[in-house]
N, CA, C and O atoms as a DFTB+ gen file, in Angstrom:
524 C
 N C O
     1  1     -22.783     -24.696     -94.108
     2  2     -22.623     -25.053     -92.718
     3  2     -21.361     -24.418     -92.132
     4  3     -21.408     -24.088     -90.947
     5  1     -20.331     -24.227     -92.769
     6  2     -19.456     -23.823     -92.760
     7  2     -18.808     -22.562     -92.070
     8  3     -18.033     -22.363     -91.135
     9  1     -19.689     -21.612     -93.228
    10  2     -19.948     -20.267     -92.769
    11  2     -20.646     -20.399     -91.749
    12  3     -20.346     -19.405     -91.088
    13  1     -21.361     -20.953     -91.197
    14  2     -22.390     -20.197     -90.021
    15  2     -21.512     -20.476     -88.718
    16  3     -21.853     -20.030     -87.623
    17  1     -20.267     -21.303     -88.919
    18  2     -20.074     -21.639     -87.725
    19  2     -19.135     -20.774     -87.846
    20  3     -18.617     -20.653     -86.736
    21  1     -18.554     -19.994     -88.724
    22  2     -17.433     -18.820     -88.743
    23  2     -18.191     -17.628     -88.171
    24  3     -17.834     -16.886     -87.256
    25  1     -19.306     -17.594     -88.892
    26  2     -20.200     -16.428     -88.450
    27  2     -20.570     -16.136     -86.517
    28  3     -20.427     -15.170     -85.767
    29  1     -21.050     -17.452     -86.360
    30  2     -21.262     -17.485     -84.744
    31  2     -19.888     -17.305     -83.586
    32  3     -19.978     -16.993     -82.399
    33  1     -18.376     -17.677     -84.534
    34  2     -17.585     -17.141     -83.344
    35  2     -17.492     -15.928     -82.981
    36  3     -17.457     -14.941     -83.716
    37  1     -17.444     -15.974     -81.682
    38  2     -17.448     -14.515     -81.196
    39  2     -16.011     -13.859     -81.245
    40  3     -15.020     -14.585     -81.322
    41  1     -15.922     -12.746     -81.210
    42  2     -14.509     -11.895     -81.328
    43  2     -14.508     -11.055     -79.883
    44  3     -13.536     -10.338     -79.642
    45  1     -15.390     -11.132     -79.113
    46  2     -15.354     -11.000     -77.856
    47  2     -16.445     -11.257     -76.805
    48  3     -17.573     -11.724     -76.968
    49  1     -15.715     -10.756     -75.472
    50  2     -16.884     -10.870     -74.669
    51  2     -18.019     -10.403     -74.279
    52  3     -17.785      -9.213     -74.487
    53  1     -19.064     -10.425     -73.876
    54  2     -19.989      -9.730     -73.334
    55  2     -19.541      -8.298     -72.299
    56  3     -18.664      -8.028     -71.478
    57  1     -20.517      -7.747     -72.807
    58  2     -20.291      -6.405     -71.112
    59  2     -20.767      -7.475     -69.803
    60  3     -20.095      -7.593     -68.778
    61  1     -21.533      -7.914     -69.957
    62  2     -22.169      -8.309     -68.799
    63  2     -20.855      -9.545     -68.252
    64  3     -20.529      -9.578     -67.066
    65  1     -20.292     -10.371     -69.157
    66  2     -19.484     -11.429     -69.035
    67  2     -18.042     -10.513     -68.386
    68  3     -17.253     -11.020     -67.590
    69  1     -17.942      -9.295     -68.845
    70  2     -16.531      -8.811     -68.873
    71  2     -16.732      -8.119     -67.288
    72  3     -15.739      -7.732     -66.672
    73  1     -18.054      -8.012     -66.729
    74  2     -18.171      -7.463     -65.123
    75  2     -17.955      -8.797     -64.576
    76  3     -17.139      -9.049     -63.689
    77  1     -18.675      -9.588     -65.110
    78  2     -18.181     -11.455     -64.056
    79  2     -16.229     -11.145     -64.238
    80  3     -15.480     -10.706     -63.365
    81  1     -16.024     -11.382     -65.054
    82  2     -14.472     -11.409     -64.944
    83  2     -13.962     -10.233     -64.007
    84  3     -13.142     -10.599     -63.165
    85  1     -14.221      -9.195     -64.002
    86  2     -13.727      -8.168     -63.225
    87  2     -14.415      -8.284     -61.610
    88  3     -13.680      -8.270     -60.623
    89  1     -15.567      -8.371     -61.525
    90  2     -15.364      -9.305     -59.833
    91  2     -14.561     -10.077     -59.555
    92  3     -13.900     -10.034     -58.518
    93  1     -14.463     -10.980     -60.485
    94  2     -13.497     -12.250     -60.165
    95  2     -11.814     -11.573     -59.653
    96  3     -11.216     -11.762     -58.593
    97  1     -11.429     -10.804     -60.787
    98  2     -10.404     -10.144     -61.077
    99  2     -10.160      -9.002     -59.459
   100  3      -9.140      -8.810     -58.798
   101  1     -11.388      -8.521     -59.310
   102  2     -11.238      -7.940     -58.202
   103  2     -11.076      -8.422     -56.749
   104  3     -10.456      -7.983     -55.781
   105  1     -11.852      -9.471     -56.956
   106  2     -11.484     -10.700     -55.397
   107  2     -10.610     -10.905     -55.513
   108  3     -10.065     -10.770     -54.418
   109  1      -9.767     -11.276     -56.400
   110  2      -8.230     -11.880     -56.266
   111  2      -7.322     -10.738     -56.080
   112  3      -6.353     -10.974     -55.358
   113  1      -7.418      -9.563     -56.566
   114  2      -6.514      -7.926     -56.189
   115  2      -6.801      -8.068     -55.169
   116  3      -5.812      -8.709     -54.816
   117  1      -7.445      -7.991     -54.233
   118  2      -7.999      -7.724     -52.704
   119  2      -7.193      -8.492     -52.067
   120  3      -6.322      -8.069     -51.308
   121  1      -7.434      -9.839     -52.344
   122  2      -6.697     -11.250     -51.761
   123  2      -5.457     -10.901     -51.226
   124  3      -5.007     -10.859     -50.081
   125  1      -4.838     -10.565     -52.782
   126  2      -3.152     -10.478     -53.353
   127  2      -2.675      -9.129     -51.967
   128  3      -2.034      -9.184     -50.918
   129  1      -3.390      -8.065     -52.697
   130  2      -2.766      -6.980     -51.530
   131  2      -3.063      -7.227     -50.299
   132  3      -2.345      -6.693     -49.454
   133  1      -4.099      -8.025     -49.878
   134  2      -3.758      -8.621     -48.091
   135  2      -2.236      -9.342     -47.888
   136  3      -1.380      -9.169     -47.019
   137  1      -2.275     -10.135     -48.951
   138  2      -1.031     -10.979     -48.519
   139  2       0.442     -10.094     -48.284
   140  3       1.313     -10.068     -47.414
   141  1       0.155      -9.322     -49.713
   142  2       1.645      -8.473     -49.651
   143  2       1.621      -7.736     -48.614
   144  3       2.816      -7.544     -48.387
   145  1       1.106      -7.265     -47.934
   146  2       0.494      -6.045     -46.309
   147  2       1.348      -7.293     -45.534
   148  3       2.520      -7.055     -45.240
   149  1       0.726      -8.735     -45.171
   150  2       1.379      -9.014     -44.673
   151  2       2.854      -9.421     -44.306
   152  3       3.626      -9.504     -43.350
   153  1       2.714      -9.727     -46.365
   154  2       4.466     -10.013     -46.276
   155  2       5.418      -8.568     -45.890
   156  3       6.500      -8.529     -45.305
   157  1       4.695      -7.563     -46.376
   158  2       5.478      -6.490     -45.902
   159  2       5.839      -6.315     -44.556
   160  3       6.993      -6.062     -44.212
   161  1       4.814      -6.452     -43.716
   162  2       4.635      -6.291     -42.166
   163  2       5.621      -7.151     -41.864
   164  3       6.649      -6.500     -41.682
   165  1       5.841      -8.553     -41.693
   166  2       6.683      -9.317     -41.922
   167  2       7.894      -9.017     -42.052
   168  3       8.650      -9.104     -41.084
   169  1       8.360      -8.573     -43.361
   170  2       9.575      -8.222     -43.455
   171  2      10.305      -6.707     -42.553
   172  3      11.496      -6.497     -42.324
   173  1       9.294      -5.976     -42.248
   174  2       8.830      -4.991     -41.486
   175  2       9.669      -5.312     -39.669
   176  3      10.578      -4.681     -39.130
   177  1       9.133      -6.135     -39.325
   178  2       9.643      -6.377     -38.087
   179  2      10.935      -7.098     -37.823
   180  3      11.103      -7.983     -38.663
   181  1      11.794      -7.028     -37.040
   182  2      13.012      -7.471     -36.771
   183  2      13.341      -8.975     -36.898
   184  3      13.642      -9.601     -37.915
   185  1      13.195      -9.463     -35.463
   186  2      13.040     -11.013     -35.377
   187  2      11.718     -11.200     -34.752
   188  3      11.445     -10.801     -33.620
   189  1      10.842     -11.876     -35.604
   190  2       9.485     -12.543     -34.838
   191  2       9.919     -13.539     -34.619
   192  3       8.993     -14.224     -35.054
   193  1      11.189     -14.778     -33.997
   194  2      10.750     -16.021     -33.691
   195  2      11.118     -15.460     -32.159
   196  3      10.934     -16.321     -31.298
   197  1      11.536     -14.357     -31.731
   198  2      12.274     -13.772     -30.360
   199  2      12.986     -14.304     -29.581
   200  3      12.786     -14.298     -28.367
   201  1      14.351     -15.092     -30.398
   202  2      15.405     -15.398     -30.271
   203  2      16.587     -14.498     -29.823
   204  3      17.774     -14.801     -29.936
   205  1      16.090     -13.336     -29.293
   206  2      17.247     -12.533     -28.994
   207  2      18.010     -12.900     -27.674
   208  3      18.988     -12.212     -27.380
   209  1      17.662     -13.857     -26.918
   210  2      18.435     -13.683     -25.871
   211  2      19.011     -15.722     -25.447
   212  3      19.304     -16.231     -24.365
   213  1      18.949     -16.339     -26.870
   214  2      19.202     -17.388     -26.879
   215  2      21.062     -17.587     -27.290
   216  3      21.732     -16.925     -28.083
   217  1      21.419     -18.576     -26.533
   218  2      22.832     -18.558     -26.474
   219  2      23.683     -18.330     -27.742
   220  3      23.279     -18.764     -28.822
   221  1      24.947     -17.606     -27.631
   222  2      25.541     -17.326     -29.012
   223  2      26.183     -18.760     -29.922
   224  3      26.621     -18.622     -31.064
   225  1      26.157     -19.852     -29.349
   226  2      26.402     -21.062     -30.100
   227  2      25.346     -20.927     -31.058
   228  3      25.705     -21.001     -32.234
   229  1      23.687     -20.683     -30.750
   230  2      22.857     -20.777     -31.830
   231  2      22.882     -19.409     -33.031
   232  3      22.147     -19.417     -34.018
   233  1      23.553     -18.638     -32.821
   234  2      23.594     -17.237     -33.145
   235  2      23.835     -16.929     -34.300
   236  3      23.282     -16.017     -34.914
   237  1      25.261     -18.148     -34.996
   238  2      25.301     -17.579     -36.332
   239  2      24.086     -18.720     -37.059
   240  3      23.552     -18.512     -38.149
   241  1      23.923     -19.456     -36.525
   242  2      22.717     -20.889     -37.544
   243  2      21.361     -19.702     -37.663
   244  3      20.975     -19.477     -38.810
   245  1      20.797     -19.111     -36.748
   246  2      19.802     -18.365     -36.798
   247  2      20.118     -16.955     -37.300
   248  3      19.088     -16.404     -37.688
   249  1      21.271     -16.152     -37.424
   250  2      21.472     -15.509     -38.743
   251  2      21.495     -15.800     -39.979
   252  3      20.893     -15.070     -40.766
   253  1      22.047     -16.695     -40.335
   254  2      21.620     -17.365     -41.339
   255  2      20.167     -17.648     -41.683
   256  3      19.696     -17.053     -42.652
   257  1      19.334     -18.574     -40.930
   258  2      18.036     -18.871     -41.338
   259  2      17.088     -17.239     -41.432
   260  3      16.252     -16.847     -42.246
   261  1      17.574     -16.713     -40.431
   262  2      16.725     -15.333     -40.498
   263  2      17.414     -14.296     -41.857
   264  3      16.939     -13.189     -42.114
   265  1      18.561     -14.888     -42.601
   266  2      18.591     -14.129     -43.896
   267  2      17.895     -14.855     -44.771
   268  3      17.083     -14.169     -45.392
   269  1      17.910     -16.223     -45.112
   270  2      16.821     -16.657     -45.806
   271  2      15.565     -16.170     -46.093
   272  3      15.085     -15.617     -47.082
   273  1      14.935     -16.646     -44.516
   274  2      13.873     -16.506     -44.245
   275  2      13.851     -14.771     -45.458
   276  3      13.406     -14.645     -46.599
   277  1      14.483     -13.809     -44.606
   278  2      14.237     -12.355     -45.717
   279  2      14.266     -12.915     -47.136
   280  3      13.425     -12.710     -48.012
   281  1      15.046     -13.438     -47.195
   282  2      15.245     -13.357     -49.044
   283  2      14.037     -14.144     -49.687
   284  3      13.777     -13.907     -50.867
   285  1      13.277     -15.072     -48.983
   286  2      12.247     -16.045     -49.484
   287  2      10.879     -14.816     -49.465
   288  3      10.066     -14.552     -50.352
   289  1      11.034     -14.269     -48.141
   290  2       9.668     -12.995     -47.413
   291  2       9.949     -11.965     -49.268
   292  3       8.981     -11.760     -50.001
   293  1      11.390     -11.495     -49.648
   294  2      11.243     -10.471     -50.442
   295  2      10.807     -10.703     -51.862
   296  3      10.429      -9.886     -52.701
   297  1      11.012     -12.613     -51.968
   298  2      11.030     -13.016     -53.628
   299  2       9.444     -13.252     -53.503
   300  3       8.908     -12.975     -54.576
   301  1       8.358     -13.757     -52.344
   302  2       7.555     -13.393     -52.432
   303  2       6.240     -12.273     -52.183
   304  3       5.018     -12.337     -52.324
   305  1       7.057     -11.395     -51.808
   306  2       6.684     -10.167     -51.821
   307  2       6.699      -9.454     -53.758
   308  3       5.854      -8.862     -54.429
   309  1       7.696      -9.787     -53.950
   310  2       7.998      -9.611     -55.998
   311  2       6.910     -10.456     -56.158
   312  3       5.835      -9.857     -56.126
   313  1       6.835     -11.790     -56.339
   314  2       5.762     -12.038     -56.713
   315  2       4.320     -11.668     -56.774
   316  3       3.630     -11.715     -57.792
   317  1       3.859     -11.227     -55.366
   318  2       2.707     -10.608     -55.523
   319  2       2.538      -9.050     -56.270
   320  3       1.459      -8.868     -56.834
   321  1       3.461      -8.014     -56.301
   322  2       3.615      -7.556     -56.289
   323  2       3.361      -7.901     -58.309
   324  3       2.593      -7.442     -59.155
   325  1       3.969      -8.460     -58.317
   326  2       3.902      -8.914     -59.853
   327  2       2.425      -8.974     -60.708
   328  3       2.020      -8.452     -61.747
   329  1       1.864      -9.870     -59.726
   330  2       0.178     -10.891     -59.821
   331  2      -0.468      -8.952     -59.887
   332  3      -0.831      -8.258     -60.836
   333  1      -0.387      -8.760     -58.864
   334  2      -0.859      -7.728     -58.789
   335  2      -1.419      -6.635     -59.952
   336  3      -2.487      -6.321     -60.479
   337  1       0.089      -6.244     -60.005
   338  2       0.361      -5.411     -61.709
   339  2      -0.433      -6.102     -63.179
   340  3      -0.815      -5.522     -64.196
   341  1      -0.478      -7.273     -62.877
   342  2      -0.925      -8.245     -64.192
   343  2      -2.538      -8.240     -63.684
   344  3      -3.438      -8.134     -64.517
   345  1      -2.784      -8.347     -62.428
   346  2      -4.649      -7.849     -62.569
   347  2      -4.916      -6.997     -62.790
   348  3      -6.010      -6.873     -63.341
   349  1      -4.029      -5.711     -62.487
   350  2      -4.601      -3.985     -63.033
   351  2      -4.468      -4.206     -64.614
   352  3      -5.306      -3.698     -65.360
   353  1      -3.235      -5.093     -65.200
   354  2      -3.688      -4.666     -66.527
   355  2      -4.864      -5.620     -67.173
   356  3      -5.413      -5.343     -68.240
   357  1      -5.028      -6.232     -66.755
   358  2      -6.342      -7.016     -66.841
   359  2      -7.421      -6.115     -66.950
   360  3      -8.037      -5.825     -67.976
   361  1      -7.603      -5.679     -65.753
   362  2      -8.836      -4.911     -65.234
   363  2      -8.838      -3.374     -66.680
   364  3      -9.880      -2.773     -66.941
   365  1      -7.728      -3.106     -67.255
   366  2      -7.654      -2.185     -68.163
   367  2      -7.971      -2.746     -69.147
   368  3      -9.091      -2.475     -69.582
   369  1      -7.278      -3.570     -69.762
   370  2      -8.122      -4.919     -70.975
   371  2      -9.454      -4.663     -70.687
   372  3     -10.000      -3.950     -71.529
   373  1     -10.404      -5.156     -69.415
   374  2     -11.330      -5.221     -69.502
   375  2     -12.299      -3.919     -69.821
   376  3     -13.363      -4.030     -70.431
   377  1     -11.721      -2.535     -69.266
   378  2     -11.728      -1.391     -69.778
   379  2     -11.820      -1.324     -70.917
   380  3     -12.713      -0.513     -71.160
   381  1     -11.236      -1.874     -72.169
   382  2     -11.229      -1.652     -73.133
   383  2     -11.744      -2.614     -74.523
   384  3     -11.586      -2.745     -75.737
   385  1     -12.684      -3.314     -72.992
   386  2     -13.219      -4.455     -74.072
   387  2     -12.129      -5.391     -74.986
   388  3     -12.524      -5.950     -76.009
   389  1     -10.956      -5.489     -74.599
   390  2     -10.207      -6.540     -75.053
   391  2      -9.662      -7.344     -74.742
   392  3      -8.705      -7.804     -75.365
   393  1     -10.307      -7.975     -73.161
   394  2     -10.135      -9.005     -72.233
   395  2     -10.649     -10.219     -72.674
   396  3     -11.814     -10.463     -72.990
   397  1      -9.571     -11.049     -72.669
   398  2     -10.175     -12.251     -72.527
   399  2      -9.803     -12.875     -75.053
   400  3     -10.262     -13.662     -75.882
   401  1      -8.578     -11.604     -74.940
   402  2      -8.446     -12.103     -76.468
   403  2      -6.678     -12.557     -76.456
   404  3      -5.679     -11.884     -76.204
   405  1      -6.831     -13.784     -76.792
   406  2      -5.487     -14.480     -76.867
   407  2      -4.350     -13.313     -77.847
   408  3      -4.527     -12.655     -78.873
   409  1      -3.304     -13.474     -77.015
   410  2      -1.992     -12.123     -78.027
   411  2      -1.762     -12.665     -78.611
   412  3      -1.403     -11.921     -79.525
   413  1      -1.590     -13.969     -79.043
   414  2      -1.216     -14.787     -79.968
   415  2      -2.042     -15.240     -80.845
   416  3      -1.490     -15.515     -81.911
   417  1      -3.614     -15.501     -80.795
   418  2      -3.924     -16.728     -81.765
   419  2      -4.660     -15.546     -82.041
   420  3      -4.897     -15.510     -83.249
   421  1      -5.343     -14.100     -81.157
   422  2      -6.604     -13.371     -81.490
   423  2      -7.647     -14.089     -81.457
   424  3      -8.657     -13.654     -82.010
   425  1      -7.671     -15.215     -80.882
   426  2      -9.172     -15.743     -80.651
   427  2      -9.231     -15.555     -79.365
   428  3      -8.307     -15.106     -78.687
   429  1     -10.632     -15.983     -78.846
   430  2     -10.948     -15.621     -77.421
   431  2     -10.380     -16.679     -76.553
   432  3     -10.112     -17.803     -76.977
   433  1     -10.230     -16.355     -75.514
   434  2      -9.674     -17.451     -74.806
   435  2     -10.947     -18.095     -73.704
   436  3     -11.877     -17.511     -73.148
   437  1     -10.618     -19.212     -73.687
   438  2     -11.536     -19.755     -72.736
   439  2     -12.075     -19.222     -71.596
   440  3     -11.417     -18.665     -70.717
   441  1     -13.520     -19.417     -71.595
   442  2     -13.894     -18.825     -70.361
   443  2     -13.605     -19.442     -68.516
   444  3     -13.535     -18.819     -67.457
   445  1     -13.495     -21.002     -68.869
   446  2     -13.130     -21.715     -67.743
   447  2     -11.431     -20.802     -67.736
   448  3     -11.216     -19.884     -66.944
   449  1     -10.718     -21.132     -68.436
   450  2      -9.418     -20.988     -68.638
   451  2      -9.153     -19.347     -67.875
   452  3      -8.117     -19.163     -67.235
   453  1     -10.520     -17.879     -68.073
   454  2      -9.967     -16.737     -68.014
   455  2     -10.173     -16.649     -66.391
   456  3      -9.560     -15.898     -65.632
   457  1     -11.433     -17.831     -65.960
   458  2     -11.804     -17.711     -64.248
   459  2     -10.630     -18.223     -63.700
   460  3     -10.093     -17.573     -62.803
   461  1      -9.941     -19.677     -64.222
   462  2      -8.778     -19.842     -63.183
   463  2      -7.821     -18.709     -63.383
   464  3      -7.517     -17.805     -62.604
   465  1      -7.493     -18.913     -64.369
   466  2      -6.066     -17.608     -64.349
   467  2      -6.325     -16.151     -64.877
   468  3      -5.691     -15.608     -65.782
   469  1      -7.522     -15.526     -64.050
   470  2      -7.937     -14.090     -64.945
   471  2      -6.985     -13.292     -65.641
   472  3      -7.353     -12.665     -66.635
   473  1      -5.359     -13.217     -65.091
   474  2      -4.752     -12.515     -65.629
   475  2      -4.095     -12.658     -67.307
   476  3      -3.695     -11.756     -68.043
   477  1      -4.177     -14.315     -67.585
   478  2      -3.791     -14.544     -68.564
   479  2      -3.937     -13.587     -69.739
   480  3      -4.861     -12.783     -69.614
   481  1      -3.111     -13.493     -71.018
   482  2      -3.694     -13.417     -71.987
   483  2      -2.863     -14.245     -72.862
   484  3      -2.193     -13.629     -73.690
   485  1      -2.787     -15.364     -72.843
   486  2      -2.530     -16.583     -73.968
   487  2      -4.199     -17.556     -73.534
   488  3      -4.922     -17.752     -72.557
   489  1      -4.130     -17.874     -74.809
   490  2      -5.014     -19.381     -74.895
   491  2      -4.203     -20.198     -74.684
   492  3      -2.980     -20.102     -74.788
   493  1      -5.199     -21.576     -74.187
   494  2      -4.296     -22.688     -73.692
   495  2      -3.649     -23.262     -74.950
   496  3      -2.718     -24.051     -74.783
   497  1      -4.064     -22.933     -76.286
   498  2      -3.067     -23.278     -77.545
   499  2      -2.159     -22.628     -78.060
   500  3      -1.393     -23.014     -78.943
   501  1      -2.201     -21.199     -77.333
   502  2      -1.010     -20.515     -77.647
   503  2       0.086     -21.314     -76.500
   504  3       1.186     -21.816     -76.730
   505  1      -0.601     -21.225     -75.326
   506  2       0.055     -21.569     -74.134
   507  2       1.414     -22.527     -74.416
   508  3       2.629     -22.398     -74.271
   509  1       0.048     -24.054     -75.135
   510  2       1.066     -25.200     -75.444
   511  2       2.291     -24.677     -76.085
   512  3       3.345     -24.421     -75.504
   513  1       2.072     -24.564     -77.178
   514  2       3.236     -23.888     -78.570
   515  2       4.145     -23.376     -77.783
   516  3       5.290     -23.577     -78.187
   517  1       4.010     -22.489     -76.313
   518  2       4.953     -22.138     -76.310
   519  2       6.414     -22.537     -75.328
   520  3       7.583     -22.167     -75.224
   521  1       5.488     -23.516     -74.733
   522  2       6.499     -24.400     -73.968
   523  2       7.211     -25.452     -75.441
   524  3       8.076     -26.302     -75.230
C-alpha cells in the first residue's frame, strides 16, 4: 500500500495545468504593469492636489506631505516592480516545466496555494519552517 502511494506522487505538473497557471500568471503581469503605469504617471506629474496658489502658511505642511506622498508613490512603485520580476520568473519556471516545485522540500506545491500566490516557490511547509 505503501509503495503505490509513493508511486502516484507526482513530481510535477501537467502541460495542460502549467498553461492554467500561466493565464493566471499572466492576468496578474497585466494587472501589476497597469498599476505601475499609473504609479509612474503619478509620480510623473508635479502637484495633482493643485495647491499651487494656496497661502504660504500651508506651504511648508504640504511640502512635506507631498514628499511623503513621493516616497510612499516610489516604495510602491519597487514593489510592483518587484511582483513583476517574480511573475517573469515564474512564467520561465513554467517554461521549463519546473513550476510549481517547492526550493525547499522538492515536492510540488499546492495547487490552491500556486493560484493565490502564483509567484511562490516555497510550499506552505517550507513556508512555516521558515518563519
Amino acid at each position: 500500500m505503501e509503495n503505490q502511494t509513493e508511486s502516484r506522487e507526482r513530481t510535477r505538473y501537467s502541460d495542460a495545468e502549467l498553461e492554467e497557471f500561466k493565464d493566471v500568471i499572466l492576468q496578474k503581469k497585466a494587472v501589476a504593469q497597469e498599476e505601475l503605469e499609473a504609479l509612474s504617471s503619478s509620480l510623473g506629474s508635479s502637484n495633482p492636489n493643485g495647491t499651487d496658489d494656496t497661502s504660504a502658511a500651508y506651504s511648508t505642511l504640504e511640502d512635506g506631505s507631498a514628499t511623503l506622498e513621493k516616497e510612499s508613490l516610489h516604495q510602491l512603485a519597487g514593489r510592483q516592480k518587484k511582483f513583476i520580476e517574480q511573475l517573469d520568473a515564474a512564467l520561465i519556471r513554467i517554461a521549463n516545466k519546473t513550476y510549481g516545485l517547492c526550493r525547499v522540500t522538492g515536492k510540488l506545491i499546492q495547487k490552491e496555494r500556486l493560484m493565490a500566490v502564483p509567484h511562490t516557490t516555497l510550499s506552505m511547509e517550507a513556508k512555516l519552517k521558515q518563519n
